[in-house]
Amino acid sequence: MAHKWSRGIFVGACILIGCFQGLMGFAVAYEKTGDTICPMVEMEVERLPDMNVPRAGHSMFYVNGEMVVVGGHTTGFVPTATAEYYNDGAWHLLQTVYAHDNGLGLVLKSGKVLIAGGHERHLGIGQTFPVEMYDPVTHTFDGFGCLDQKRVMASGLELDSGKVMVAGNWYSDDAIELFDGNKFFTHVKDVAIPRSFPFVFRTAADDALVVGAAGSRGEQIKSDMVDRLRGEPLHIPLLEDWHPICDWKYPNSGCFIGNEAVGDYSYLFPVQNDDGQVAIALVRNGEFSLLPTDCPVPMESSWGAICYYASIVVDRQVKRGYLIGHGSRDGEHDMKYVLCIDYGKKGAAKLTLYYTESLPGFEFNVAIDAVGDMVVSGGSLHDNFKPSPAVYLLRLGNHDQGKETASSFHGFVSYIPWGMAGVALLLLFAYSWHRYRKNRLGKELDATTAPSVQQTDPTIYAELMGSICQLMDKRQLFLNSELKVSDIAAELNTNSRYVSDCIKQGKNITFKQFVNGYRVDYAKQLMRQDPGMKLSVVGLKSGFSNEMTFYRTFKASTGMTPKEWVSRLQQG
């Protein structure tokens, strides 16, 4: 027996070494070739009703449960003093106080939207002073003040104090100014480098950086020097080799992924090196680095090269960023791409490339709705005199949807031999280890295996499921927004695993889905009793932690947003 035991250990050790060497060889091949696979997923696209006014150069937001577009220019390259919000399947036209073509648009913590500046005349000429505020609750605009200097293609950022920092300009002088949060804009300092549509990143509660590679005339500028709200300009070594994408046609709104409550001021933005490779940069409290990703940002597909726009849109609820791109096919800009950046996962961020074919009028003004889908509106890729009224819904809320393919990226075939070798080695090791355990320990191992819910008596299983449902039906534990599976287990004097497995086996859903089902039913009950109740209140009363989660979950369950559900209820 001792001889067999020694031989088993020796064989196992050899297999382990072989497995390790194979994996190391795979890693070396990975590093040497750079042949990594970024999965491709075909987007599900829905054409929404067109806007009332064809427009480009407009601002777009998702506020108070509605998609809103403001300003821009319309047919003939003429600024339009209009806005629209999307509700009940249609766009509703509003009148703004001023025209804001390529103006600043910023959603404030109050829920209102600050709109400022823009082109003074037709054809994208000149700059303007006017400022107004949009109230999404009343759908009204209030013209209340003016910028310290005329601006167009500027960027803004609200500081923790409630003041708003403004920087950037087009074909005019640039400077940093502050809005006091009430009425007045005040000059703070001139900038070392004028920019258009710059990124503005907070580094602390009351400080921020101005970053960008597009000058005030759209020219490529040296980007390793950045301006600062408080203090002298800084040199950023990373930006010597990796430059912010320079594309003055597209708003460069920085993407906040941090948490102000704990002093984490983190942002994502796209950068590009001299070879044309794009990467994702991370700015955390003023420190610049490249975000680790599980594969390089894909620069081409089977349809040709991919060109990315200069801004990332973040969905903080699910910790994903989206970078839009387009590609040429047969000499035309036919392919549309959305690169998904799952930055919230442990380790390297997972990249997935969504794609779709030609969408007439598809442009770059985007926002994320309550359920995590992307809405794209208007634009003028080819002709500023003929902007588009088209609006598209890109279904990205479910990251696993669509038909995945890796055909567009080379290198997959080179993995197959390594993968087969690795699988073979692992199977050999598993078999050898099994034989060793069986010879060494005997069949008594089976007697020590802990029972699971699947092995319990069906009667006990049914009783546990009944007790869980009773807690929900009678005591309404789901109204606790922080309810955990351990709370249910404690109430029933059992363990969390049994509760979780019982729900999985009995309902074929997760604990979270099980609890949210009760919350959705309760929300319906509240809306039937009082259709006029604010939806944010309905969500909180039903046990959801916030309005966004309520909207997402409700639509995933019913196929309708809460607003659509109430509207259908009122229609009978």
Coordinates of C-alpha atoms in Angstrom, one line a residue:
M1 CA 0.0 0.0 0.0
A2 CA 2.9 2.4 0.9
H3 CA 4.4 1.8 -2.6
K4 CA 1.1 2.6 -4.3
W5 CA 0.6 5.7 -2.1
S6 CA 4.1 7.0 -3.0
R7 CA 3.6 6.3 -6.7
G8 CA 0.2 8.1 -6.6
I9 CA 1.8 11.2 -5.0
F10 CA 4.7 11.1 -7.6
V11 CA 2.3 10.9 -10.5
G12 CA 0.1 13.6 -9.1
A13 CA 3.1 15.9 -8.6
C14 CA 4.2 15.3 -12.2
I15 CA 0.7 16.1 -13.5
L16 CA 0.6 19.3 -11.4
I17 CA 3.9 20.4 -12.7
G18 CA 2.8 19.6 -16.3
C19 CA -0.4 21.5 -15.7
F20 CA 1.4 24.5 -14.3
Q21 CA 3.9 24.5 -17.2
G22 CA 1.0 24.3 -19.7
L23 CA -0.7 27.2 -18.1
M24 CA 2.5 29.2 -18.0
G25 CA 3.0 28.4 -21.7
F26 CA -0.5 29.7 -22.4
A27 CA 0.3 32.9 -20.5
V28 CA 3.5 33.4 -22.4
A29 CA 1.7 32.8 -25.7
Y30 CA -1.0 35.3 -24.6
E31 CA 1.6 37.9 -23.7
K32 CA 3.7 37.4 -26.8
T33 CA 1.0 37.3 -29.4
G34 CA -1.5 39.7 -27.8
D35 CA -4.2 37.5 -29.5
T36 CA -7.1 37.8 -27.1
I37 CA -10.8 37.5 -27.7
C38 CA -13.2 40.3 -27.0
P39 CA -16.7 38.8 -27.3
M40 CA -19.1 40.4 -29.8
V41 CA -22.9 40.6 -29.1
E42 CA -25.4 41.7 -31.6
M43 CA -27.5 44.5 -30.2
E44 CA -31.3 44.4 -30.1
V45 CA -32.3 47.8 -31.5
E46 CA -35.7 49.5 -31.4
R47 CA -36.6 52.5 -33.5
L48 CA -38.5 54.9 -31.2
P49 CA -40.8 57.7 -32.5
D50 CA -38.9 60.5 -34.1
M51 CA -38.4 63.8 -32.4
N52 CA -40.6 66.7 -33.4
V53 CA -37.6 68.7 -34.5
P54 CA -34.6 67.3 -36.4
R55 CA -31.6 68.3 -34.4
A56 CA -27.8 68.0 -33.8
G57 CA -25.6 69.7 -31.3
H58 CA -28.2 69.2 -28.6
S59 CA -27.9 68.1 -25.0
M60 CA -29.6 64.9 -23.8
F61 CA -30.4 63.7 -20.3
Y62 CA -32.5 61.1 -18.4
V63 CA -34.2 63.0 -15.5
N64 CA -37.3 62.4 -13.4
G65 CA -38.0 59.2 -15.3
E66 CA -38.0 60.9 -18.7
M67 CA -35.6 61.3 -21.6
V68 CA -35.1 65.0 -22.5
V69 CA -33.3 66.7 -25.4
V70 CA -32.5 70.4 -25.3
G71 CA -31.4 72.9 -28.0
G72 CA -29.0 72.1 -30.9
H73 CA -29.5 73.2 -34.5
T74 CA -32.1 72.1 -36.9
T75 CA -32.6 72.0 -40.7
G76 CA -30.5 74.7 -42.5
F77 CA -27.9 74.7 -39.6
V78 CA -30.2 77.1 -37.7
P79 CA -30.2 77.1 -33.8
T80 CA -33.5 76.0 -32.3
A81 CA -34.9 77.4 -29.1
T82 CA -36.8 74.2 -28.3
A83 CA -36.6 71.1 -26.2
E84 CA -38.6 67.8 -26.0
Y85 CA -39.3 65.1 -23.4
Y86 CA -40.3 61.5 -24.1
N87 CA -43.4 60.2 -22.3
D88 CA -46.3 57.8 -23.1
G89 CA -44.6 56.8 -26.3
A90 CA -44.3 60.3 -27.8
W91 CA -42.0 63.3 -27.8
H92 CA -43.6 66.4 -26.3
L93 CA -42.3 69.8 -27.6
L94 CA -41.3 72.6 -25.2
Q95 CA -40.1 76.1 -25.8
T96 CA -36.7 77.2 -24.2
V97 CA -35.9 80.8 -23.3
Y98 CA -32.8 80.9 -25.5
A99 CA -31.3 78.8 -28.2
H100 CA -28.3 76.6 -27.2
D101 CA -26.5 75.0 -30.1
N102 CA -23.6 73.0 -28.7
G103 CA -24.3 74.6 -25.4
L104 CA -23.4 73.3 -21.9
G105 CA -26.0 70.9 -20.3
L106 CA -25.5 69.6 -16.8
V107 CA -27.9 67.7 -14.5
L108 CA -27.5 69.0 -11.0
K109 CA -27.9 67.2 -7.7
S110 CA -31.1 69.0 -7.2
G111 CA -32.6 67.2 -10.2
K112 CA -32.8 70.4 -12.3
V113 CA -30.7 70.9 -15.4
L114 CA -28.3 73.8 -16.0
I115 CA -28.3 74.9 -19.7
A116 CA -25.7 77.6 -20.8
G117 CA -24.1 79.2 -23.8
G118 CA -24.1 78.0 -27.4
H119 CA -23.6 79.4 -30.9
E120 CA -24.8 82.9 -31.4
R121 CA -25.8 82.6 -35.1
H122 CA -26.7 80.2 -37.9
L123 CA -24.0 77.9 -39.3
G124 CA -22.3 77.4 -35.9
I125 CA -20.9 80.9 -35.7
G126 CA -20.1 82.8 -32.5
Q127 CA -20.7 82.3 -28.8
T128 CA -23.4 83.4 -26.3
F129 CA -23.9 84.4 -22.6
P130 CA -27.4 83.2 -21.7
V131 CA -28.1 80.7 -19.0
E132 CA -31.4 79.0 -18.0
M133 CA -32.6 76.2 -15.7
Y134 CA -34.9 73.3 -16.7
D135 CA -37.3 71.9 -14.1
P136 CA -38.2 68.3 -15.1
V137 CA -41.1 68.2 -12.7
T138 CA -43.0 71.2 -14.2
H139 CA -41.4 70.9 -17.7
T140 CA -40.5 74.6 -17.6
F141 CA -37.4 76.7 -18.4
D142 CA -36.3 79.7 -16.4
G143 CA -33.8 82.2 -17.9
F144 CA -32.0 83.7 -14.9
G145 CA -28.5 84.8 -15.8
C146 CA -25.4 84.9 -18.0
L147 CA -22.0 83.4 -18.1
D148 CA -19.0 85.4 -17.2
Q149 CA -17.8 85.1 -20.8
K150 CA -19.4 84.0 -24.0
R151 CA -19.0 80.2 -24.5
V152 CA -19.8 77.4 -26.8
M153 CA -18.7 73.7 -26.6
A154 CA -17.9 74.1 -22.9
S155 CA -18.0 71.5 -20.1
G156 CA -19.3 71.8 -16.6
L157 CA -19.0 70.0 -13.2
E158 CA -20.9 70.4 -10.0
L159 CA -18.6 70.5 -6.9
D160 CA -19.6 69.1 -3.5
S161 CA -20.3 72.7 -2.4
G162 CA -23.1 73.0 -5.0
K163 CA -21.0 75.5 -7.1
V164 CA -20.5 74.6 -10.7
M165 CA -17.1 74.8 -12.5
V166 CA -17.2 75.8 -16.2
A167 CA -14.3 75.5 -18.7
G168 CA -13.9 75.2 -22.5
N169 CA -14.7 77.3 -25.5
W170 CA -14.7 77.3 -29.3
Y171 CA -12.9 79.9 -31.5
S172 CA -12.6 82.3 -28.5
D173 CA -10.6 82.7 -25.3
D174 CA -10.9 80.0 -22.7
A175 CA -11.0 80.4 -18.9
I176 CA -12.3 78.8 -15.7
E177 CA -15.4 80.3 -14.1
L178 CA -17.7 79.3 -11.2
F179 CA -21.5 79.4 -10.9
D180 CA -22.5 80.1 -7.3
G181 CA -25.4 77.7 -7.5
N182 CA -27.9 80.6 -7.3
K183 CA -27.5 83.3 -10.0
F184 CA -23.9 84.6 -10.6
F185 CA -21.0 83.3 -12.7
T186 CA -17.5 84.6 -11.7
H187 CA -14.2 84.4 -13.5
V188 CA -11.6 82.3 -11.5
K189 CA -8.5 82.2 -13.8
D190 CA -7.3 82.0 -17.3
V191 CA -6.2 78.5 -18.5
A192 CA -2.7 77.6 -19.7
I193 CA -4.2 75.6 -22.6
P194 CA -7.5 76.6 -24.3
R195 CA -9.7 73.6 -25.0
S196 CA -13.1 72.7 -26.5
F197 CA -15.4 70.2 -24.9
P198 CA -12.8 69.3 -22.2
F199 CA -13.1 66.6 -19.6
V200 CA -13.5 68.1 -16.1
F201 CA -12.6 65.7 -13.2
R202 CA -12.9 66.4 -9.5
T203 CA -9.8 65.6 -7.5
A204 CA -11.3 66.6 -4.1
A205 CA -14.5 68.2 -2.8
D206 CA -13.5 71.6 -4.0
D207 CA -10.9 71.0 -6.7
A208 CA -10.9 69.7 -10.2
L209 CA -8.7 69.2 -13.3
V210 CA -9.4 70.2 -16.9
V211 CA -8.1 67.6 -19.4
G212 CA -8.3 67.3 -23.2
A213 CA -6.5 67.0 -26.5
A214 CA -8.8 69.2 -28.6
G215 CA -7.9 72.9 -28.7
S216 CA -10.3 75.8 -29.0
R217 CA -10.3 75.4 -32.8
G218 CA -10.5 71.6 -32.8
E219 CA -6.8 71.1 -33.4
Q220 CA -4.8 68.4 -31.7
I221 CA -2.9 69.9 -28.7
K222 CA -0.3 68.6 -26.3
S223 CA -2.3 66.8 -23.7
D224 CA 0.1 65.9 -20.9
M225 CA -0.4 69.3 -19.2
V226 CA -3.7 69.8 -17.4
D227 CA -5.2 72.9 -15.9
R228 CA -6.5 73.0 -12.3
L229 CA -9.2 74.9 -10.5
R230 CA -6.9 75.5 -7.5
G231 CA -3.2 75.6 -8.1
E232 CA -0.8 75.7 -11.0
P233 CA -1.1 73.4 -14.1
L234 CA 0.1 69.9 -13.7
H235 CA 2.2 67.5 -15.9
I236 CA 0.6 64.0 -16.2
P237 CA 3.2 61.4 -17.3
L238 CA 0.6 58.9 -18.5
L239 CA -0.7 61.5 -21.0
E240 CA 2.7 61.7 -22.8
D241 CA 2.0 58.3 -24.4
W242 CA -1.8 58.0 -24.0
H243 CA -3.7 61.0 -25.3
P244 CA -7.4 61.8 -24.7
I245 CA -9.3 61.0 -27.9
C246 CA -9.4 64.3 -29.9
D247 CA -12.8 64.7 -31.6
W248 CA -14.3 68.2 -31.1
K249 CA -17.5 67.2 -32.7
Y250 CA -18.6 65.1 -29.7
P251 CA -19.3 66.2 -26.1
N252 CA -16.5 65.1 -23.8
S253 CA -18.4 64.5 -20.6
G254 CA -16.3 62.8 -18.0
C255 CA -17.8 59.6 -16.5
F256 CA -18.0 59.6 -12.7
I257 CA -17.7 56.1 -11.1
G258 CA -16.6 57.0 -7.6
N259 CA -18.4 57.8 -4.3
E260 CA -18.4 61.3 -3.0
A261 CA -19.5 60.1 0.4
V262 CA -16.2 58.4 1.1
G263 CA -14.0 60.9 -0.8
D264 CA -13.6 58.7 -3.9
Y265 CA -13.5 60.9 -7.0
S266 CA -12.9 58.4 -9.9
Y267 CA -13.6 58.8 -13.6
L268 CA -13.2 56.9 -16.8
F269 CA -12.3 58.4 -20.2
P270 CA -10.9 57.0 -23.5
V271 CA -7.3 57.5 -24.5
Q272 CA -5.3 56.5 -27.6
N273 CA -1.5 56.0 -28.2
D274 CA 0.5 57.0 -31.3
D275 CA -0.1 53.6 -32.8
G276 CA -3.9 54.2 -32.7
Q277 CA -4.7 51.7 -30.0
V278 CA -7.5 52.9 -27.7
A279 CA -7.5 52.1 -23.9
I280 CA -9.6 53.2 -20.9
A281 CA -7.9 55.7 -18.5
L282 CA -8.9 55.8 -14.9
V283 CA -8.5 59.1 -12.9
R284 CA -8.8 58.6 -9.1
N285 CA -8.5 61.7 -6.9
G286 CA -6.1 63.2 -9.5
E287 CA -4.0 60.0 -10.1
F288 CA -4.0 58.8 -13.7
S289 CA -3.6 55.2 -14.8
L290 CA -4.9 52.7 -17.4
L291 CA -7.8 50.6 -16.3
P292 CA -6.9 46.9 -16.4
T293 CA -9.1 45.1 -18.9
D294 CA -9.4 41.4 -19.7
C295 CA -8.5 42.1 -23.3
P296 CA -7.3 45.1 -25.4
V297 CA -10.0 47.5 -26.7
P298 CA -10.9 46.0 -30.1
M299 CA -9.8 48.2 -32.9
E300 CA -11.3 46.2 -35.8
S301 CA -14.0 43.7 -36.6
S302 CA -14.6 41.5 -39.6
W303 CA -16.3 44.5 -41.2
G304 CA -13.3 46.7 -40.8
A305 CA -11.7 49.3 -38.5
I306 CA -13.6 50.8 -35.5
C307 CA -13.4 54.5 -34.7
Y308 CA -14.5 55.4 -31.2
Y309 CA -16.1 58.7 -30.1
A310 CA -14.6 60.8 -27.4
S311 CA -16.9 60.2 -24.4
I312 CA -18.0 57.3 -22.1
V313 CA -21.5 57.0 -20.7
V314 CA -21.6 55.3 -17.3
D315 CA -24.4 53.3 -15.7
R316 CA -23.5 53.4 -12.1
Q317 CA -26.3 51.1 -11.0
V318 CA -24.6 48.1 -12.6
K319 CA -21.1 49.6 -12.8
R320 CA -20.7 49.6 -16.5
G321 CA -19.4 52.2 -18.9
Y322 CA -20.2 52.4 -22.6
L323 CA -18.0 53.8 -25.4
I324 CA -19.7 54.3 -28.8
G325 CA -17.9 53.7 -32.1
H326 CA -18.6 53.4 -35.8
G327 CA -17.0 51.6 -38.7
S328 CA -16.7 51.8 -42.4
R329 CA -18.2 49.2 -44.6
D330 CA -17.9 49.4 -48.4
G331 CA -16.8 53.0 -48.0
E332 CA -19.8 54.0 -45.9
H333 CA -20.2 54.4 -42.1
D334 CA -22.5 51.4 -41.7
M335 CA -21.5 49.5 -38.6
K336 CA -22.3 50.9 -35.2
Y337 CA -20.6 49.7 -32.0
V338 CA -21.0 50.0 -28.3
L339 CA -18.0 48.8 -26.1
C340 CA -19.3 47.7 -22.7
I341 CA -16.8 48.1 -19.9
D342 CA -17.7 46.1 -16.8
Y343 CA -15.5 48.0 -14.3
G344 CA -17.3 46.8 -11.2
K345 CA -16.0 43.2 -11.4
K346 CA -13.1 42.0 -9.3
G347 CA -9.8 42.0 -11.2
A348 CA -9.6 43.3 -14.8
A349 CA -12.7 45.0 -16.3
K350 CA -14.5 42.7 -18.7
L351 CA -14.9 44.1 -22.2
T352 CA -17.8 43.2 -24.6
L353 CA -18.4 44.7 -28.0
Y354 CA -22.0 45.2 -29.0
Y355 CA -22.7 45.8 -32.7
T356 CA -25.4 46.5 -35.2
E357 CA -25.6 47.3 -38.9
S358 CA -26.6 50.6 -40.5
L359 CA -29.1 52.7 -38.5
P360 CA -30.3 55.8 -40.6
G361 CA -29.7 59.0 -38.6
F362 CA -27.8 57.2 -35.8
E363 CA -25.6 59.7 -34.1
F364 CA -23.8 60.3 -30.8
N365 CA -26.1 62.1 -28.3
V366 CA -26.8 59.4 -25.8
A367 CA -28.3 58.8 -22.3
I368 CA -29.0 55.7 -20.2
D369 CA -32.6 55.1 -19.1
A370 CA -34.0 53.6 -15.9
V371 CA -33.5 49.9 -17.0
G372 CA -30.0 50.3 -18.3
D373 CA -30.7 50.6 -22.0
M374 CA -29.1 53.3 -24.1
V375 CA -31.1 55.9 -26.0
V376 CA -29.5 57.6 -29.0
S377 CA -31.0 60.7 -30.6
G378 CA -30.6 62.9 -33.7
G379 CA -27.3 64.1 -35.0
S380 CA -25.6 65.0 -38.3
L381 CA -22.8 62.7 -39.2
H382 CA -22.5 63.8 -42.8
D383 CA -24.4 67.1 -43.1
N384 CA -25.0 69.8 -40.5
F385 CA -27.7 71.3 -42.7
K386 CA -29.8 68.1 -42.6
P387 CA -29.8 66.8 -39.0
S388 CA -31.8 63.7 -38.1
P389 CA -34.9 63.4 -35.9
A390 CA -34.3 59.6 -35.4
V391 CA -34.2 58.1 -32.0
Y392 CA -33.1 54.5 -31.2
L393 CA -33.3 52.3 -28.1
L394 CA -30.2 50.0 -27.8
R395 CA -31.1 47.2 -25.4
L396 CA -28.0 46.9 -23.2
G397 CA -29.8 46.4 -19.8
N398 CA -29.2 42.6 -20.0
H399 CA -25.5 42.2 -20.7
D400 CA -26.0 38.5 -21.6
Q401 CA -28.6 39.1 -24.3
G402 CA -28.0 38.8 -28.0
K403 CA -26.1 36.4 -30.1
E404 CA -22.4 36.3 -29.2
T405 CA -19.7 35.8 -31.7
A406 CA -15.9 36.1 -31.7
S407 CA -15.5 35.8 -35.5
S408 CA -14.3 39.3 -35.8
F409 CA -11.2 38.9 -33.8
H410 CA -8.2 36.8 -34.8
G411 CA -6.3 34.6 -32.4
F412 CA -9.1 32.3 -31.2
V413 CA -7.8 29.3 -33.2
S414 CA -4.4 29.7 -31.6
Y415 CA -6.0 29.0 -28.2
I416 CA -7.4 25.6 -29.1
P417 CA -4.3 23.4 -28.8
W418 CA -3.5 25.0 -25.4
G419 CA -7.0 24.7 -24.3
M420 CA -7.2 21.0 -25.3
A421 CA -3.9 20.3 -23.6
G422 CA -5.0 22.0 -20.4
V423 CA -8.2 20.1 -20.3
A424 CA -6.5 16.8 -20.9
L425 CA -4.0 17.5 -18.1
L426 CA -6.7 18.6 -15.7
L427 CA -8.7 15.4 -16.4
L428 CA -5.7 13.3 -15.8
F429 CA -5.0 15.0 -12.6
A430 CA -8.6 14.7 -11.4
Y431 CA -8.6 10.9 -12.2
S432 CA -5.3 10.3 -10.4
W433 CA -6.5 12.2 -7.4
H434 CA -9.7 10.3 -7.3
R435 CA -7.9 6.9 -7.4
Y436 CA -5.6 8.0 -4.6
R437 CA -8.5 9.1 -2.4
K438 CA -10.3 5.9 -3.0
N439 CA -7.3 3.6 -2.3
R440 CA -6.2 5.7 0.7
L441 CA -9.4 6.5 2.5
G442 CA -11.9 4.0 1.2
K443 CA -15.6 4.1 0.7
E444 CA -16.3 5.6 4.2
L445 CA -15.8 9.1 2.6
D446 CA -19.4 8.9 1.2
A447 CA -20.8 8.6 4.7
T448 CA -19.4 12.0 5.7
T449 CA -20.9 14.0 2.9
A450 CA -23.2 16.7 4.3
P451 CA -26.8 16.5 3.1
S452 CA -28.1 19.3 0.9
V453 CA -31.6 20.6 0.3
Q454 CA -31.9 18.3 -2.7
Q455 CA -31.4 15.3 -0.5
T456 CA -34.0 16.3 2.2
D457 CA -37.4 14.7 2.5
P458 CA -39.9 16.2 0.0
T459 CA -42.3 17.0 2.9
I460 CA -39.6 19.0 4.8
Y461 CA -38.7 20.8 1.6
A462 CA -42.4 21.8 1.0
E463 CA -42.8 22.9 4.6
L464 CA -39.7 25.2 4.3
M465 CA -41.0 26.7 1.1
G466 CA -44.3 27.3 2.7
S467 CA -42.8 29.0 5.7
I468 CA -40.7 31.3 3.5
C469 CA -43.8 32.3 1.6
Q470 CA -45.8 32.9 4.8
L471 CA -43.1 35.3 6.0
M472 CA -43.5 37.3 2.8
D473 CA -47.3 37.2 2.6
K474 CA -48.1 37.9 6.2
R475 CA -45.2 39.8 7.7
Q476 CA -44.2 41.5 4.4
L477 CA -40.5 41.2 5.1
F478 CA -39.8 42.3 1.5
L479 CA -40.6 45.9 2.5
N480 CA -37.2 46.0 4.1
S481 CA -34.9 47.3 1.3
E482 CA -31.9 45.6 3.0
L483 CA -33.5 42.2 3.4
K484 CA -30.9 39.4 3.1
V485 CA -31.3 35.6 2.8
S486 CA -29.6 35.3 6.3
D487 CA -32.6 37.3 7.7
I488 CA -35.0 34.7 6.4
A489 CA -32.9 31.9 7.7
A490 CA -32.7 33.5 11.2
E491 CA -36.5 33.8 11.3
L492 CA -37.0 30.2 10.4
N493 CA -34.1 28.9 12.6
T494 CA -32.3 27.3 9.6
N495 CA -29.3 28.2 7.5
S496 CA -28.9 30.6 4.5
R497 CA -27.9 27.8 2.1
Y498 CA -31.2 25.9 2.7
V499 CA -33.3 28.9 2.2
S500 CA -31.4 29.9 -1.0
D501 CA -31.5 26.3 -2.4
C502 CA -35.1 25.9 -1.5
I503 CA -36.2 29.0 -3.5
K504 CA -33.9 28.0 -6.4
Q505 CA -35.4 24.5 -6.5
G506 CA -39.0 25.5 -5.8
K507 CA -39.3 28.7 -7.9
N508 CA -36.3 28.3 -10.3
I509 CA -35.3 31.9 -9.4
T510 CA -32.7 33.5 -7.2
F511 CA -33.5 34.9 -3.7
K512 CA -33.2 38.5 -5.1
Q513 CA -35.7 37.7 -7.9
F514 CA -38.0 36.1 -5.4
V515 CA -38.1 39.1 -3.1
N516 CA -38.4 41.6 -5.9
G517 CA -41.4 39.7 -7.3
Y518 CA -43.2 40.6 -4.0
R519 CA -42.1 44.2 -4.2
V520 CA -43.4 44.6 -7.8
D521 CA -46.8 43.1 -6.8
Y522 CA -46.9 45.5 -3.8
A523 CA -46.0 48.5 -6.1
K524 CA -48.9 47.5 -8.4
Q525 CA -51.2 47.4 -5.4
L526 CA -50.1 50.9 -4.3
M527 CA -50.6 52.3 -7.8
R528 CA -54.0 50.8 -8.1
Q529 CA -55.0 52.4 -4.8
D530 CA -53.5 55.8 -5.7
P531 CA -52.5 56.3 -9.3
G532 CA -51.4 59.8 -8.5
M533 CA -48.7 58.8 -6.0
K534 CA -45.2 59.8 -7.0
L535 CA -43.4 56.9 -8.5
S536 CA -40.3 57.5 -6.4
V537 CA -42.5 57.1 -3.3
V538 CA -44.1 54.0 -4.7
G539 CA -40.7 52.4 -5.2
L540 CA -39.5 53.2 -1.7
K541 CA -42.7 52.1 0.0
S542 CA -42.5 48.8 -1.9
G543 CA -39.0 48.0 -0.5
F544 CA -36.8 49.1 -3.4
S545 CA -33.6 50.9 -2.3
N546 CA -33.9 53.7 -5.0
E547 CA -36.0 54.8 -7.9
M548 CA -33.6 53.5 -10.6
T549 CA -33.7 50.0 -9.2
F550 CA -37.5 50.2 -9.0
Y551 CA -37.8 51.2 -12.7
R552 CA -35.4 48.5 -13.8
T553 CA -37.0 45.7 -11.8
F554 CA -40.6 46.7 -12.7
K555 CA -39.9 46.9 -16.4
A556 CA -38.0 43.6 -16.4
S557 CA -41.0 41.9 -14.6
T558 CA -43.9 43.6 -16.6
G559 CA -42.4 44.7 -19.8
M560 CA -43.5 48.3 -19.0
T561 CA -42.1 51.1 -17.0
P562 CA -44.2 52.1 -13.9
K563 CA -45.4 55.2 -15.8
E564 CA -46.6 53.1 -18.7
W565 CA -48.3 50.7 -16.4
V566 CA -50.2 53.4 -14.6
S567 CA -51.2 55.0 -17.9
R568 CA -52.5 51.7 -19.2
L569 CA -54.4 51.2 -15.8
Q570 CA -56.0 54.6 -16.2
Q571 CA -57.1 53.8 -19.8
G572 CA -59.0 50.8 -18.5

